[in-house]
XYZ file of C-alpha atoms in Angstrom:
280
model
C -0.009 -0.010 0.002
C 2.800 2.379 0.823
C 4.587 1.666 -2.426
C 1.622 2.149 -4.777
C -0.381 4.568 -2.565
C -3.528 2.575 -2.965
C -5.738 1.016 -0.254
C -6.395 -2.701 -0.534
C -10.035 -3.738 -1.042
C -10.190 -7.381 -0.071
C -13.956 -7.696 -0.785
C -13.864 -6.402 -4.373
C -10.279 -6.486 -5.563
C -9.367 -5.355 -9.113
C -6.497 -7.834 -9.260
C -5.748 -10.981 -7.235
C -2.154 -12.331 -7.302
C -1.847 -16.104 -6.880
C 1.626 -16.769 -5.558
C 3.213 -20.235 -5.842
C 5.994 -19.978 -3.225
C 7.479 -23.340 -4.114
C 8.374 -22.348 -7.654
C 8.353 -18.575 -7.297
C 5.488 -18.244 -9.831
C 2.904 -15.494 -9.771
C -0.437 -15.613 -11.686
C -2.657 -12.582 -11.899
C -6.439 -12.926 -11.815
C -7.771 -9.637 -13.227
C -11.394 -8.691 -12.459
C -13.479 -7.747 -15.503
C -14.906 -4.307 -16.171
C -18.716 -3.926 -16.367
C -20.405 -1.052 -18.210
C -24.148 -0.450 -18.256
C -25.923 1.249 -21.159
C -28.908 1.228 -23.537
C -28.828 0.515 -27.194
C -31.070 1.123 -30.186
C -30.770 -0.988 -33.300
C -31.799 0.435 -36.681
C -30.651 -2.330 -38.980
C -32.801 -5.376 -39.693
C -29.687 -7.359 -40.726
C -27.561 -7.516 -37.583
C -27.925 -9.620 -34.418
C -27.550 -8.435 -30.867
C -24.526 -10.614 -30.061
C -21.743 -12.398 -31.964
C -23.133 -15.371 -33.847
C -20.634 -18.167 -34.552
C -20.949 -19.984 -37.869
C -23.221 -22.991 -37.486
C -21.054 -25.078 -39.846
C -17.605 -24.612 -38.261
C -18.628 -23.207 -34.816
C -16.288 -20.236 -35.101
C -13.240 -21.900 -36.554
C -13.606 -20.550 -40.071
C -14.815 -22.342 -43.221
C -16.033 -21.839 -46.759
C -19.584 -21.050 -45.611
C -18.473 -18.095 -43.501
C -15.520 -17.085 -45.752
C -13.142 -17.948 -42.958
C -14.616 -15.446 -40.536
C -16.138 -17.984 -38.183
C -19.298 -15.870 -38.012
C -22.807 -16.118 -39.377
C -23.059 -12.286 -39.410
C -20.040 -10.031 -39.847
C -21.141 -7.404 -37.310
C -23.377 -7.284 -34.218
C -24.522 -4.753 -31.632
C -22.047 -6.392 -29.248
C -19.072 -5.877 -31.524
C -19.989 -2.318 -32.461
C -19.473 -1.242 -28.889
C -17.388 -4.152 -27.501
C -14.435 -3.777 -29.947
C -13.606 -0.098 -29.302
C -14.053 -0.410 -25.511
C -11.981 -3.582 -25.418
C -9.251 -1.874 -27.370
C -9.274 1.173 -25.034
C -9.146 -1.056 -21.951
C -6.504 -3.335 -23.539
C -8.737 -6.308 -22.603
C -8.707 -9.878 -23.834
C -12.381 -10.321 -24.834
C -15.853 -8.796 -24.474
C -19.240 -10.260 -23.483
C -22.677 -8.738 -23.910
C -25.509 -9.143 -21.355
C -28.769 -7.798 -22.668
C -32.216 -7.465 -21.035
C -33.669 -9.920 -23.527
C -33.070 -9.647 -27.283
C -35.009 -8.774 -30.491
C -35.042 -10.824 -33.668
C -32.333 -9.999 -36.205
C -34.924 -8.495 -38.577
C -36.591 -6.412 -35.866
C -35.500 -2.873 -35.005
C -35.007 -1.778 -31.355
C -36.178 1.800 -31.004
C -37.607 4.086 -28.272
C -35.309 4.578 -25.298
C -33.400 1.452 -26.165
C -32.704 -1.906 -24.486
C -30.641 -2.036 -21.303
C -27.425 -4.084 -21.392
C -24.154 -4.604 -19.546
C -20.889 -4.897 -21.478
C -18.200 -7.045 -19.826
C -14.571 -6.590 -20.657
C -12.334 -9.511 -19.698
C -8.826 -9.060 -18.289
C -8.449 -5.251 -18.847
C -5.066 -3.683 -18.511
C -6.649 -0.262 -18.113
C -9.525 0.310 -15.743
C -10.046 4.009 -15.963
C -11.922 4.836 -19.121
C -13.658 8.023 -20.308
C -17.176 6.600 -20.785
C -18.374 9.678 -22.621
C -15.544 9.106 -25.146
C -16.394 5.363 -25.307
C -20.020 6.271 -26.090
C -18.882 8.628 -28.815
C -16.596 5.994 -30.393
C -19.332 3.321 -30.284
C -21.829 5.599 -31.948
C -19.334 6.535 -34.600
C -18.606 2.848 -35.153
C -22.294 1.982 -35.367
C -23.437 4.805 -37.628
C -26.798 3.927 -39.235
C -26.695 0.436 -37.591
C -27.034 1.062 -33.861
C -26.466 3.723 -31.212
C -25.647 3.681 -27.469
C -26.492 5.943 -24.563
C -26.333 6.307 -20.763
C -23.005 4.457 -20.318
C -21.938 4.173 -16.661
C -20.013 1.768 -14.487
C -21.754 -1.433 -13.428
C -21.019 -4.692 -11.657
C -21.728 -8.427 -11.776
C -24.836 -8.095 -9.574
C -26.425 -5.782 -12.144
C -25.635 -8.425 -14.821
C -27.666 -10.909 -12.824
C -30.495 -8.431 -12.393
C -30.661 -7.582 -16.098
C -30.637 -11.252 -17.154
C -33.384 -12.080 -14.662
C -35.645 -9.115 -15.407
C -38.803 -9.800 -17.522
C -40.211 -6.428 -18.507
C -43.257 -5.970 -20.693
C -42.582 -4.719 -24.235
C -44.348 -2.451 -26.680
C -44.187 -3.285 -30.424
C -45.236 -1.878 -33.720
C -46.027 -4.606 -36.219
C -46.698 -4.176 -39.936
C -48.902 -7.043 -41.094
C -49.902 -8.285 -44.512
C -53.400 -9.719 -44.808
C -53.575 -12.412 -47.487
C -57.323 -11.885 -48.139
C -59.959 -9.212 -47.713
C -61.282 -8.722 -44.226
C -64.154 -6.582 -42.992
C -62.768 -3.683 -40.987
C -65.440 -4.091 -38.284
C -64.436 -7.710 -37.874
C -60.766 -6.764 -37.357
C -61.789 -4.125 -34.801
C -63.924 -6.709 -32.996
C -61.087 -9.278 -32.885
C -58.439 -6.795 -31.762
C -60.705 -5.607 -28.938
C -61.331 -9.223 -27.858
C -57.595 -9.893 -27.619
C -56.906 -7.068 -25.101
C -55.765 -8.739 -21.825
C -56.107 -12.121 -23.553
C -54.133 -15.070 -22.230
C -52.555 -17.006 -25.110
C -50.721 -20.309 -25.292
C -47.628 -20.575 -27.453
C -45.892 -23.785 -28.336
C -42.201 -23.194 -29.155
C -42.254 -21.601 -32.605
C -41.273 -23.671 -35.583
C -38.544 -21.189 -36.526
C -36.703 -21.633 -33.225
C -37.549 -25.267 -32.429
C -34.088 -26.467 -33.504
C -32.474 -24.542 -30.587
C -35.150 -24.331 -27.871
C -37.035 -26.928 -25.912
C -40.478 -27.729 -27.352
C -42.924 -26.680 -24.690
C -46.085 -24.587 -24.228
C -45.850 -21.100 -22.635
C -48.680 -18.895 -21.563
C -48.371 -15.179 -22.152
C -50.669 -12.134 -21.758
C -51.466 -9.578 -24.470
C -51.609 -6.451 -22.251
C -52.902 -4.069 -24.903
C -53.604 -4.039 -28.594
C -54.607 -1.211 -30.937
C -54.927 -0.659 -34.695
C -52.613 2.128 -35.864
C -53.739 1.931 -39.479
C -55.485 -0.300 -42.002
C -55.146 0.307 -45.668
C -55.959 -2.409 -48.204
C -54.045 -5.534 -47.235
C -51.669 -3.698 -44.849
C -52.485 -3.603 -41.127
C -50.312 -1.890 -38.509
C -50.777 -2.904 -34.911
C -49.413 -1.479 -31.680
C -49.019 -4.205 -29.043
C -47.959 -4.254 -25.365
C -47.197 -7.852 -24.285
C -45.782 -9.875 -21.452
C -42.097 -10.618 -21.758
C -41.321 -13.674 -23.860
C -44.368 -13.293 -26.213
C -43.629 -14.372 -29.809
C -45.267 -11.528 -31.768
C -44.834 -13.062 -35.273
C -46.529 -16.312 -34.096
C -49.258 -14.425 -32.261
C -50.145 -12.789 -35.569
C -49.768 -15.862 -37.881
C -50.875 -18.611 -35.473
C -47.759 -20.638 -36.523
C -49.844 -23.490 -37.957
C -51.958 -23.715 -34.807
C -49.059 -23.632 -32.350
C -50.221 -20.292 -30.953
C -53.845 -20.128 -29.692
C -55.633 -17.782 -29.969
C -53.967 -15.850 -32.786
C -54.983 -12.892 -34.901
C -55.034 -15.007 -38.083
C -57.039 -17.700 -36.395
C -59.719 -15.315 -35.156
C -60.150 -13.310 -38.331
C -59.867 -16.491 -40.365
C -57.376 -15.022 -42.865
C -53.703 -15.845 -43.160
C -51.579 -13.002 -41.779
C -47.808 -12.388 -41.772
C -45.661 -9.820 -39.992
C -43.648 -7.988 -42.617
C -41.822 -5.530 -40.303
C -41.458 -5.505 -36.515
C -40.170 -2.780 -34.206
C -39.688 -2.848 -30.473
C -40.566 0.706 -29.408
C -40.337 0.353 -25.636
C -38.823 -1.876 -22.979
C -41.065 -1.274 -19.925
C -38.381 -1.741 -17.307
C -38.191 -0.085 -13.861
C -35.046 1.857 -14.566
C -35.109 5.519 -13.806
C -32.958 5.921 -16.920
C -35.643 4.666 -19.282
């Protein structure tokens, strides 16, 4: 302490030295950095986190042109790479409060996340500058705000939180439907309890089971010809695309099932994460 003029914090140390007195060997265990923030995603072509190639599992192959990735950029990498470089860290990890589909935009006040930087050599970063670099790096793809220091307990909190979400869904109706009938169905679905079997599109990576979810609110934003725009507020974990289409009977009730016309979501935006954060 006298030499470095720093007080030891045994409860939350930045670095722990493991000393092998027999061989005179010292190993450093460096605590990671945690940075909280919120992101918005404007692209419908990038995922939230790094996505290893399914064929080679990250090793590099012909399918991924040797990159080891299914997608060449992600929200995680847009902010993780410049922050990791500034901290001289070994790797970065992204902990989001849920995630949106790749083809869905994340708008509004953004989605809370915590960025983790492994084995940083520098622990004192200018977060305002990190925010600027990340936004410059993600121009037209994603942006970041409200960066501040965080810790592992907040990572657990964010991963465990299940906030309601508000969506705007553009829907194509594959046949003519009476407007009064759509109004009637939409009204009947407010506060409806629905049952969703694991969607066909994610069945290859998730357990096949039935989940009950609540449609908190539902309103028609516009209806012109075969194009319907709905505003929905739903319980966390609701599959919006399947609620609209019915997914071949795996979601009951569904919009398509009740109006008796095939429906498909053509564009989906998350416009609010209804979390308890004072920063939202």
